[in-house]
PDB file of C-alpha atoms in Angstrom:
ATOM      1  CA  ALA A  19      79.891 104.059 114.398  1.00 76.00           C
ATOM      2  CA  GLN A  20      82.617 106.343 113.192  1.00 85.00           C
ATOM      3  CA  SER A  21      82.450 107.236 109.531  1.00 91.00           C
ATOM      4  CA  VAL A  22      83.306 109.771 106.883  1.00 95.00           C
ATOM      5  CA  ALA A  23      81.395 110.599 103.718  1.00 96.00           C
ATOM      6  CA  GLN A  24      82.372 112.272 100.499  1.00 97.00           C
ATOM      7  CA  PRO A  25      79.061 112.969  98.796  1.00 96.00           C
ATOM      8  CA  GLU A  26      80.459 113.781  95.345  1.00 96.00           C
ATOM      9  CA  ASP A  27      82.153 111.156  93.191  1.00 96.00           C
ATOM     10  CA  GLN A  28      83.455 113.870  90.887  1.00 97.00           C
ATOM     11  CA  VAL A  29      83.880 117.627  90.959  1.00 98.00           C
ATOM     12  CA  ASN A  30      84.476 119.623  87.789  1.00 98.00           C
ATOM     13  CA  VAL A  31      85.907 123.117  87.890  1.00 98.00           C
ATOM     14  CA  ALA A  32      87.496 125.488  85.404  1.00 98.00           C
ATOM     15  CA  GLU A  33      91.098 126.488  85.868  1.00 98.00           C
ATOM     16  CA  GLY A  34      91.358 129.673  87.897  1.00 97.00           C
ATOM     17  CA  ASN A  35      88.039 129.171  89.647  1.00 98.00           C
ATOM     18  CA  PRO A  36      87.744 128.303  93.334  1.00 98.00           C
ATOM     19  CA  LEU A  37      87.218 124.662  94.182  1.00 97.00           C
ATOM     20  CA  THR A  38      85.551 122.838  97.047  1.00 98.00           C
ATOM     21  CA  VAL A  39      85.642 119.124  97.772  1.00 98.00           C
ATOM     22  CA  LYS A  40      83.139 118.124 100.424  1.00 98.00           C
ATOM     23  CA  CYS A  41      83.563 115.861 103.430  1.00 98.00           C
ATOM     24  CA  THR A  42      81.287 115.135 106.364  1.00 97.00           C
ATOM     25  CA  TYR A  43      82.095 112.985 109.352  1.00 96.00           C
ATOM     26  CA  SER A  44      80.517 111.148 112.245  1.00 93.00           C
ATOM     27  CA  VAL A  45      82.562 110.444 115.361  1.00 89.00           C
ATOM     28  CA  SER A  46      82.080 110.187 119.070  1.00 83.00           C
ATOM     29  CA  GLY A  47      84.289 112.729 120.763  1.00 83.00           C
ATOM     30  CA  ASN A  48      86.671 115.203 119.185  1.00 85.00           C
ATOM     31  CA  PRO A  49      87.371 114.554 115.506  1.00 91.00           C
ATOM     32  CA  TYR A  50      90.850 114.268 114.029  1.00 92.00           C
ATOM     33  CA  LEU A  51      90.474 114.869 110.294  1.00 96.00           C
ATOM     34  CA  PHE A  52      92.827 114.470 107.348  1.00 97.00           C
ATOM     35  CA  TRP A  53      92.924 115.167 103.615  1.00 98.00           C
ATOM     36  CA  TYR A  54      95.061 113.211 101.168  1.00 98.00           C
ATOM     37  CA  VAL A  55      95.537 113.453  97.407  1.00 97.00           C
ATOM     38  CA  GLN A  56      96.290 110.596  95.023  1.00 96.00           C
ATOM     39  CA  TYR A  57      97.608 110.925  91.489  1.00 93.00           C
ATOM     40  CA  PRO A  58      97.093 108.003  89.078  1.00 88.00           C
ATOM     41  CA  ASN A  59      98.916 104.841  90.117  1.00 84.00           C
ATOM     42  CA  ARG A  60     100.592 106.606  93.008  1.00 88.00           C
ATOM     43  CA  GLY A  61     100.368 106.469  96.770  1.00 90.00           C
ATOM     44  CA  LEU A  62      98.479 108.977  98.867  1.00 94.00           C
ATOM     45  CA  GLN A  63     100.085 112.308  99.649  1.00 96.00           C
ATOM     46  CA  PHE A  64      99.210 114.098 102.869  1.00 96.00           C
ATOM     47  CA  LEU A  65      97.698 117.568 102.368  1.00 97.00           C
ATOM     48  CA  LEU A  66      96.570 118.764 105.788  1.00 97.00           C
ATOM     49  CA  LYS A  67      94.932 117.811 109.046  1.00 96.00           C
ATOM     50  CA  TYR A  68      92.684 119.252 111.716  1.00 95.00           C
ATOM     51  CA  ILE A  69      93.479 118.425 115.303  1.00 91.00           C
ATOM     52  CA  THR A  70      92.225 121.353 117.353  1.00 86.00           C
ATOM     53  CA  GLY A  71      92.218 125.131 117.365  1.00 85.00           C
ATOM     54  CA  ASP A  72      91.702 127.312 114.318  1.00 89.00           C
ATOM     55  CA  ASN A  73      88.844 126.110 112.116  1.00 93.00           C
ATOM     56  CA  LEU A  74      90.707 127.049 108.934  1.00 96.00           C
ATOM     57  CA  VAL A  75      93.611 124.736 108.315  1.00 96.00           C
ATOM     58  CA  LYS A  76      96.226 125.535 105.693  1.00 96.00           C
ATOM     59  CA  GLY A  77      98.086 122.760 103.919  1.00 95.00           C
ATOM     60  CA  SER A  78     100.289 121.889 100.984  1.00 93.00           C
ATOM     61  CA  TYR A  79      99.998 123.209  97.412  1.00 93.00           C
ATOM     62  CA  GLY A  80      97.735 126.118  98.393  1.00 96.00           C
ATOM     63  CA  PHE A  81      94.959 123.930  99.765  1.00 97.00           C
ATOM     64  CA  GLU A  82      93.050 124.704 102.920  1.00 97.00           C
ATOM     65  CA  ALA A  83      90.168 123.106 104.753  1.00 98.00           C
ATOM     66  CA  GLU A  84      87.405 124.507 106.892  1.00 97.00           C
ATOM     67  CA  PHE A  85      86.307 122.614 109.963  1.00 96.00           C
ATOM     68  CA  ASN A  86      82.676 123.166 110.918  1.00 96.00           C
ATOM     69  CA  LYS A  87      81.657 121.405 114.088  1.00 94.00           C
ATOM     70  CA  SER A  88      77.945 122.222 113.892  1.00 94.00           C
ATOM     71  CA  GLN A  89      77.688 120.831 110.367  1.00 96.00           C
ATOM     72  CA  THR A  90      80.197 118.026 111.049  1.00 96.00           C
ATOM     73  CA  SER A  91      82.036 118.971 107.876  1.00 97.00           C
ATOM     74  CA  PHE A  92      85.627 119.371 106.789  1.00 98.00           C
ATOM     75  CA  HIS A  93      85.545 120.689 103.228  1.00 98.00           C
ATOM     76  CA  LEU A  94      88.723 121.069 101.210  1.00 98.00           C
ATOM     77  CA  LYS A  95      89.154 124.346  99.360  1.00 98.00           C
ATOM     78  CA  LYS A  96      91.489 126.201  97.074  1.00 98.00           C
ATOM     79  CA  PRO A  97      90.991 129.778  95.869  1.00 97.00           C
ATOM     80  CA  SER A  98      92.221 129.187  92.312  1.00 97.00           C
ATOM     81  CA  ALA A  99      92.307 125.723  90.745  1.00 97.00           C
ATOM     82  CA  LEU A 100      95.127 124.478  88.530  1.00 97.00           C
ATOM     83  CA  VAL A 101      94.935 121.770  85.888  1.00 97.00           C
ATOM     84  CA  SER A 102      97.665 119.981  87.856  1.00 95.00           C
ATOM     85  CA  ASP A 103      95.262 119.741  90.835  1.00 97.00           C
ATOM     86  CA  SER A 104      93.291 117.113  88.921  1.00 97.00           C
ATOM     87  CA  ALA A 105      93.493 113.999  91.068  1.00 97.00           C
ATOM     88  CA  LEU A 106      91.587 111.804  93.512  1.00 96.00           C
ATOM     89  CA  TYR A 107      91.049 113.342  96.940  1.00 97.00           C
ATOM     90  CA  PHE A 108      90.382 111.401 100.122  1.00 97.00           C
ATOM     91  CA  CYS A 109      89.042 112.617 103.427  1.00 97.00           C
ATOM     92  CA  ALA A 110      89.809 110.530 106.511  1.00 96.00           C
ATOM     93  CA  VAL A 111      88.943 110.548 110.194  1.00 94.00           C
ATOM     94  CA  ARG A 112      90.802 108.978 113.065  1.00 90.00           C
ATOM     95  CA  ASP A 113      88.971 105.906 114.371  1.00 86.00           C
ATOM     96  CA  LEU A 114      88.523 106.465 118.080  1.00 80.00           C
ATOM     97  CA  SER A 115      86.197 103.541 118.710  1.00 78.00           C
ATOM     98  CA  ASP A 116      89.037 101.782 120.548  1.00 73.00           C
ATOM     99  CA  GLY A 117      89.925 104.868 122.534  1.00 72.00           C
ATOM    100  CA  GLY A 118      92.513 105.878 119.948  1.00 66.00           C
ATOM    101  CA  ALA A 119      94.849 103.044 120.878  1.00 67.00           C
ATOM    102  CA  THR A 120      95.641 102.061 117.324  1.00 70.00           C
ATOM    103  CA  ASN A 121      95.565 105.340 115.376  1.00 77.00           C
ATOM    104  CA  LYS A 122      93.509 103.752 112.636  1.00 84.00           C
ATOM    105  CA  LEU A 123      92.082 105.939 109.886  1.00 91.00           C
ATOM    106  CA  ILE A 124      88.678 105.598 108.277  1.00 92.00           C
ATOM    107  CA  PHE A 125      88.668 106.830 104.689  1.00 94.00           C
ATOM    108  CA  GLY A 126      85.937 108.219 102.503  1.00 95.00           C
ATOM    109  CA  THR A 127      85.375 106.772  99.063  1.00 94.00           C
ATOM    110  CA  GLY A 128      87.222 109.578  97.333  1.00 95.00           C
ATOM    111  CA  THR A 129      86.293 112.481  95.055  1.00 97.00           C
ATOM    112  CA  LEU A 130      87.776 112.844  91.615  1.00 97.00           C
ATOM    113  CA  LEU A 131      88.638 116.457  90.905  1.00 98.00           C
ATOM    114  CA  ALA A 132      88.795 117.420  87.244  1.00 98.00           C
ATOM    115  CA  VAL A 133      90.107 120.874  86.434  1.00 97.00           C
ATOM    116  CA  GLN A 134      89.468 121.972  82.868  1.00 96.00           C
ATOM    117  CA  PRO A 135      91.863 124.365  81.125  1.00 95.00           C
TER     118      PRO A 135
ATOM    119  CA  ASP B  25     106.065 108.926  98.983  1.00 48.00           C
ATOM    120  CA  GLY B  26     109.496 109.719 100.350  1.00 54.00           C
ATOM    121  CA  GLY B  27     110.798 107.395 103.033  1.00 93.00           C
ATOM    122  CA  ILE B  28     108.492 104.481 102.296  1.00 96.00           C
ATOM    123  CA  THR B  29     109.245 102.052  99.500  1.00 96.00           C
ATOM    124  CA  GLN B  30     107.044  99.279  98.163  1.00 97.00           C
ATOM    125  CA  SER B  31     108.024  96.571  95.758  1.00 95.00           C
ATOM    126  CA  PRO B  32     107.271  95.426  93.230  1.00 95.00           C
ATOM    127  CA  LYS B  33     105.237  98.157  91.579  1.00 95.00           C
ATOM    128  CA  TYR B  34     103.289  95.612  89.547  1.00 95.00           C
ATOM    129  CA  LEU B  35     102.725  91.977  90.474  1.00 94.00           C
ATOM    130  CA  PHE B  36     100.933  89.218  88.660  1.00 92.00           C
ATOM    131  CA  ARG B  37      99.707  86.131  90.461  1.00 89.00           C
ATOM    132  CA  LYS B  38      98.344  82.875  89.205  1.00 88.00           C
ATOM    133  CA  GLU B  39      95.379  81.247  90.878  1.00 85.00           C
ATOM    134  CA  GLY B  40      96.449  79.303  93.983  1.00 86.00           C
ATOM    135  CA  GLN B  41      99.741  81.119  94.476  1.00 90.00           C
ATOM    136  CA  ASN B  42     100.868  83.018  97.527  1.00 93.00           C
ATOM    137  CA  VAL B  43     102.650  86.287  96.866  1.00 95.00           C
ATOM    138  CA  THR B  44     104.473  88.666  99.190  1.00 96.00           C
ATOM    139  CA  LEU B  45     104.452  92.438  98.894  1.00 97.00           C
ATOM    140  CA  SER B  46     107.344  94.330 100.378  1.00 98.00           C
ATOM    141  CA  CYS B  47     107.132  97.520 102.444  1.00 98.00           C
ATOM    142  CA  GLU B  48     110.174  99.266 103.907  1.00 98.00           C
ATOM    143  CA  GLN B  49     110.413 102.614 105.680  1.00 97.00           C
ATOM    144  CA  ASN B  50     113.368 104.690 106.851  1.00 96.00           C
ATOM    145  CA  LEU B  51     111.347 107.229 108.815  1.00 94.00           C
ATOM    146  CA  ASN B  52     111.970 105.526 112.154  1.00 94.00           C
ATOM    147  CA  HIS B  53     108.226 105.101 112.551  1.00 93.00           C
ATOM    148  CA  ASP B  54     106.896 102.597 115.032  1.00 92.00           C
ATOM    149  CA  ALA B  55     103.533 101.966 113.400  1.00 93.00           C
ATOM    150  CA  MET B  56     102.925 100.466 109.972  1.00 95.00           C
ATOM    151  CA  TYR B  57      99.729  99.709 108.063  1.00 95.00           C
ATOM    152  CA  TRP B  58      98.503  97.850 105.003  1.00 97.00           C
ATOM    153  CA  TYR B  59      95.500  99.086 103.045  1.00 96.00           C
ATOM    154  CA  ARG B  60      93.690  97.734 100.041  1.00 97.00           C
ATOM    155  CA  GLN B  61      92.219 100.123  97.480  1.00 95.00           C
ATOM    156  CA  ASP B  62      89.445  99.149  95.089  1.00 93.00           C
ATOM    157  CA  PRO B  63      87.703 101.526  92.686  1.00 85.00           C
ATOM    158  CA  GLY B  64      84.870 103.402  94.369  1.00 80.00           C
ATOM    159  CA  GLN B  65      85.534 101.889  97.798  1.00 82.00           C
ATOM    160  CA  GLY B  66      88.257 104.040  99.212  1.00 85.00           C
ATOM    161  CA  LEU B  67      90.923 102.426 101.364  1.00 93.00           C
ATOM    162  CA  ARG B  68      90.257  99.507 103.670  1.00 93.00           C
ATOM    163  CA  LEU B  69      92.610  98.439 106.436  1.00 93.00           C
ATOM    164  CA  ILE B  70      94.057  94.929 106.173  1.00 96.00           C
ATOM    165  CA  TYR B  71      96.586  94.740 109.021  1.00 96.00           C
ATOM    166  CA  TYR B  72      98.454  97.129 111.245  1.00 94.00           C
ATOM    167  CA  SER B  73     101.393  96.978 113.611  1.00 94.00           C
ATOM    168  CA  GLN B  74     102.182  99.395 116.393  1.00 90.00           C
ATOM    169  CA  ILE B  75     105.510  97.855 117.408  1.00 91.00           C
ATOM    170  CA  VAL B  76     107.934  95.167 116.333  1.00 94.00           C
ATOM    171  CA  ASN B  77     106.711  91.585 116.766  1.00 95.00           C
ATOM    172  CA  ASP B  78     103.128  92.704 117.239  1.00 93.00           C
ATOM    173  CA  PHE B  79     100.326  93.207 114.727  1.00 95.00           C
ATOM    174  CA  GLN B  80      96.540  93.228 114.609  1.00 93.00           C
ATOM    175  CA  LYS B  81      93.904  92.417 112.053  1.00 94.00           C
ATOM    176  CA  GLY B  82      92.150  95.251 110.361  1.00 92.00           C
ATOM    177  CA  ASP B  83      88.751  95.232 108.723  1.00 90.00           C
ATOM    178  CA  ILE B  84      89.520  92.820 105.868  1.00 95.00           C
ATOM    179  CA  ALA B  85      92.317  90.528 107.115  1.00 96.00           C
ATOM    180  CA  GLU B  86      90.936  87.249 105.757  1.00 96.00           C
ATOM    181  CA  GLY B  87      93.262  85.731 103.191  1.00 95.00           C
ATOM    182  CA  TYR B  88      96.219  87.898 104.189  1.00 97.00           C
ATOM    183  CA  SER B  89      99.126  87.503 106.583  1.00 97.00           C
ATOM    184  CA  VAL B  90     101.894  89.789 107.822  1.00 98.00           C
ATOM    185  CA  SER B  91     105.041  89.779 109.909  1.00 97.00           C
ATOM    186  CA  ARG B  92     106.899  92.520 111.747  1.00 97.00           C
ATOM    187  CA  GLU B  93     110.357  91.226 112.610  1.00 97.00           C
ATOM    188  CA  LYS B  94     112.080  94.557 112.049  1.00 96.00           C
ATOM    189  CA  LYS B  95     110.970  98.095 112.702  1.00 96.00           C
ATOM    190  CA  GLU B  96     111.677  99.069 109.099  1.00 97.00           C
ATOM    191  CA  SER B  97     109.819  96.254 107.388  1.00 98.00           C
ATOM    192  CA  PHE B  98     106.210  95.070 107.238  1.00 98.00           C
ATOM    193  CA  PRO B  99     105.692  92.542 104.419  1.00 98.00           C
ATOM    194  CA  LEU B 100     102.212  91.456 103.382  1.00 98.00           C
ATOM    195  CA  THR B 101     101.476  87.987 102.025  1.00 97.00           C
ATOM    196  CA  VAL B 102      98.410  87.515  99.901  1.00 96.00           C
ATOM    197  CA  THR B 103      97.474  83.874 100.241  1.00 93.00           C
ATOM    198  CA  SER B 104      95.474  81.636  97.966  1.00 88.00           C
ATOM    199  CA  ALA B 105      92.632  81.946 100.482  1.00 87.00           C
ATOM    200  CA  GLN B 106      92.051  85.523  99.360  1.00 88.00           C
ATOM    201  CA  LYS B 107      89.293  85.096  96.814  1.00 86.00           C
ATOM    202  CA  ASN B 108      89.528  88.420  95.064  1.00 90.00           C
ATOM    203  CA  PRO B 109      93.061  89.744  95.463  1.00 92.00           C
ATOM    204  CA  THR B 110      93.229  91.976  92.399  1.00 94.00           C
ATOM    205  CA  ALA B 111      93.629  95.476  93.852  1.00 95.00           C
ATOM    206  CA  PHE B 112      96.031  98.296  94.590  1.00 95.00           C
ATOM    207  CA  TYR B 113      97.869  97.758  97.889  1.00 97.00           C
ATOM    208  CA  LEU B 114      99.193 100.643  99.921  1.00 96.00           C
ATOM    209  CA  CYS B 115     101.546 100.575 102.865  1.00 97.00           C
ATOM    210  CA  ALA B 116     101.696 103.422 105.373  1.00 96.00           C
ATOM    211  CA  SER B 117     103.607 104.325 108.496  1.00 95.00           C
ATOM    212  CA  SER B 118     103.357 106.772 111.372  1.00 92.00           C
ATOM    213  CA  THR B 119     104.807 107.460 114.750  1.00 88.00           C
ATOM    214  CA  ALA B 120     102.832 105.588 117.346  1.00 73.00           C
ATOM    215  CA  GLY B 121     101.119 106.661 120.489  1.00 66.00           C
ATOM    216  CA  SER B 122      99.338 109.842 119.467  1.00 76.00           C
ATOM    217  CA  ARG B 123      95.970 110.221 117.808  1.00 77.00           C
ATOM    218  CA  THR B 124      97.232 113.328 116.050  1.00 83.00           C
ATOM    219  CA  ASP B 125      99.932 111.485 114.106  1.00 87.00           C
ATOM    220  CA  THR B 126      99.921 111.571 110.324  1.00 92.00           C
ATOM    221  CA  GLN B 127     100.133 108.396 108.258  1.00 93.00           C
ATOM    222  CA  TYR B 128     102.502 108.583 105.309  1.00 94.00           C
ATOM    223  CA  PHE B 129     102.025 106.315 102.333  1.00 95.00           C
ATOM    224  CA  GLY B 130     104.241 104.401  99.984  1.00 96.00           C
ATOM    225  CA  PRO B 131     103.786 104.391  96.184  1.00 95.00           C
ATOM    226  CA  GLY B 132     101.727 101.195  96.152  1.00 95.00           C
ATOM    227  CA  THR B 133     101.771  97.782  94.501  1.00 96.00           C
ATOM    228  CA  ARG B 134      99.203  96.801  91.903  1.00 95.00           C
ATOM    229  CA  LEU B 135      98.395  93.114  92.135  1.00 95.00           C
ATOM    230  CA  THR B 136      96.613  91.347  89.303  1.00 94.00           C
ATOM    231  CA  VAL B 137      95.437  87.753  89.373  1.00 89.00           C
ATOM    232  CA  LEU B 138      95.735  85.991  86.044  1.00 85.00           C
TER     233      LEU B 138
END
């Protein structure tokens, strides 16, 4: 079965420090991976995606993610955290169990990032 | 959130009532999706539609219904058969036909059962 896991419910980091939000996945075939951010009572905003090619993907707001095939991980990173980065972060993987016919996404349970001033 | 609108932002339902959540997009996307978000459970797919006049059940379709009469619109009805409808509902859209496509989300509707 295709799945994605976010092992940390919450990540705390001091402003200015680097941050990492973890994501691991399980798929059959090539993975198509996404990161979204959600601010309170708002919809999800797309940050970045991995399709193929370079293992380091750069996205919006200074975020990047590192794809690691051997560890089946797609961790979200930022070199210097801002208080305004505090939000709920979701990792998602394309569901290919139907051959990709429907472009469905499977979401992790989310990680709350808290950046302290 | 640009390009996808959801209304209302907040909705209150009495027991036994059906309510309809609106989702409109002006991105010229073929595919549209409805997700339900509950605390600690991430997003779960309710229904999706790849083209007009066609839609499929997602993982938690029981107690919900949809229609797709226009490309721009994908309303969701929460029926009285849905036993626990209090949740945050998110609509999304994407171009269809490619597994690399990105889904873009609306601002959401928070439904509360009184």
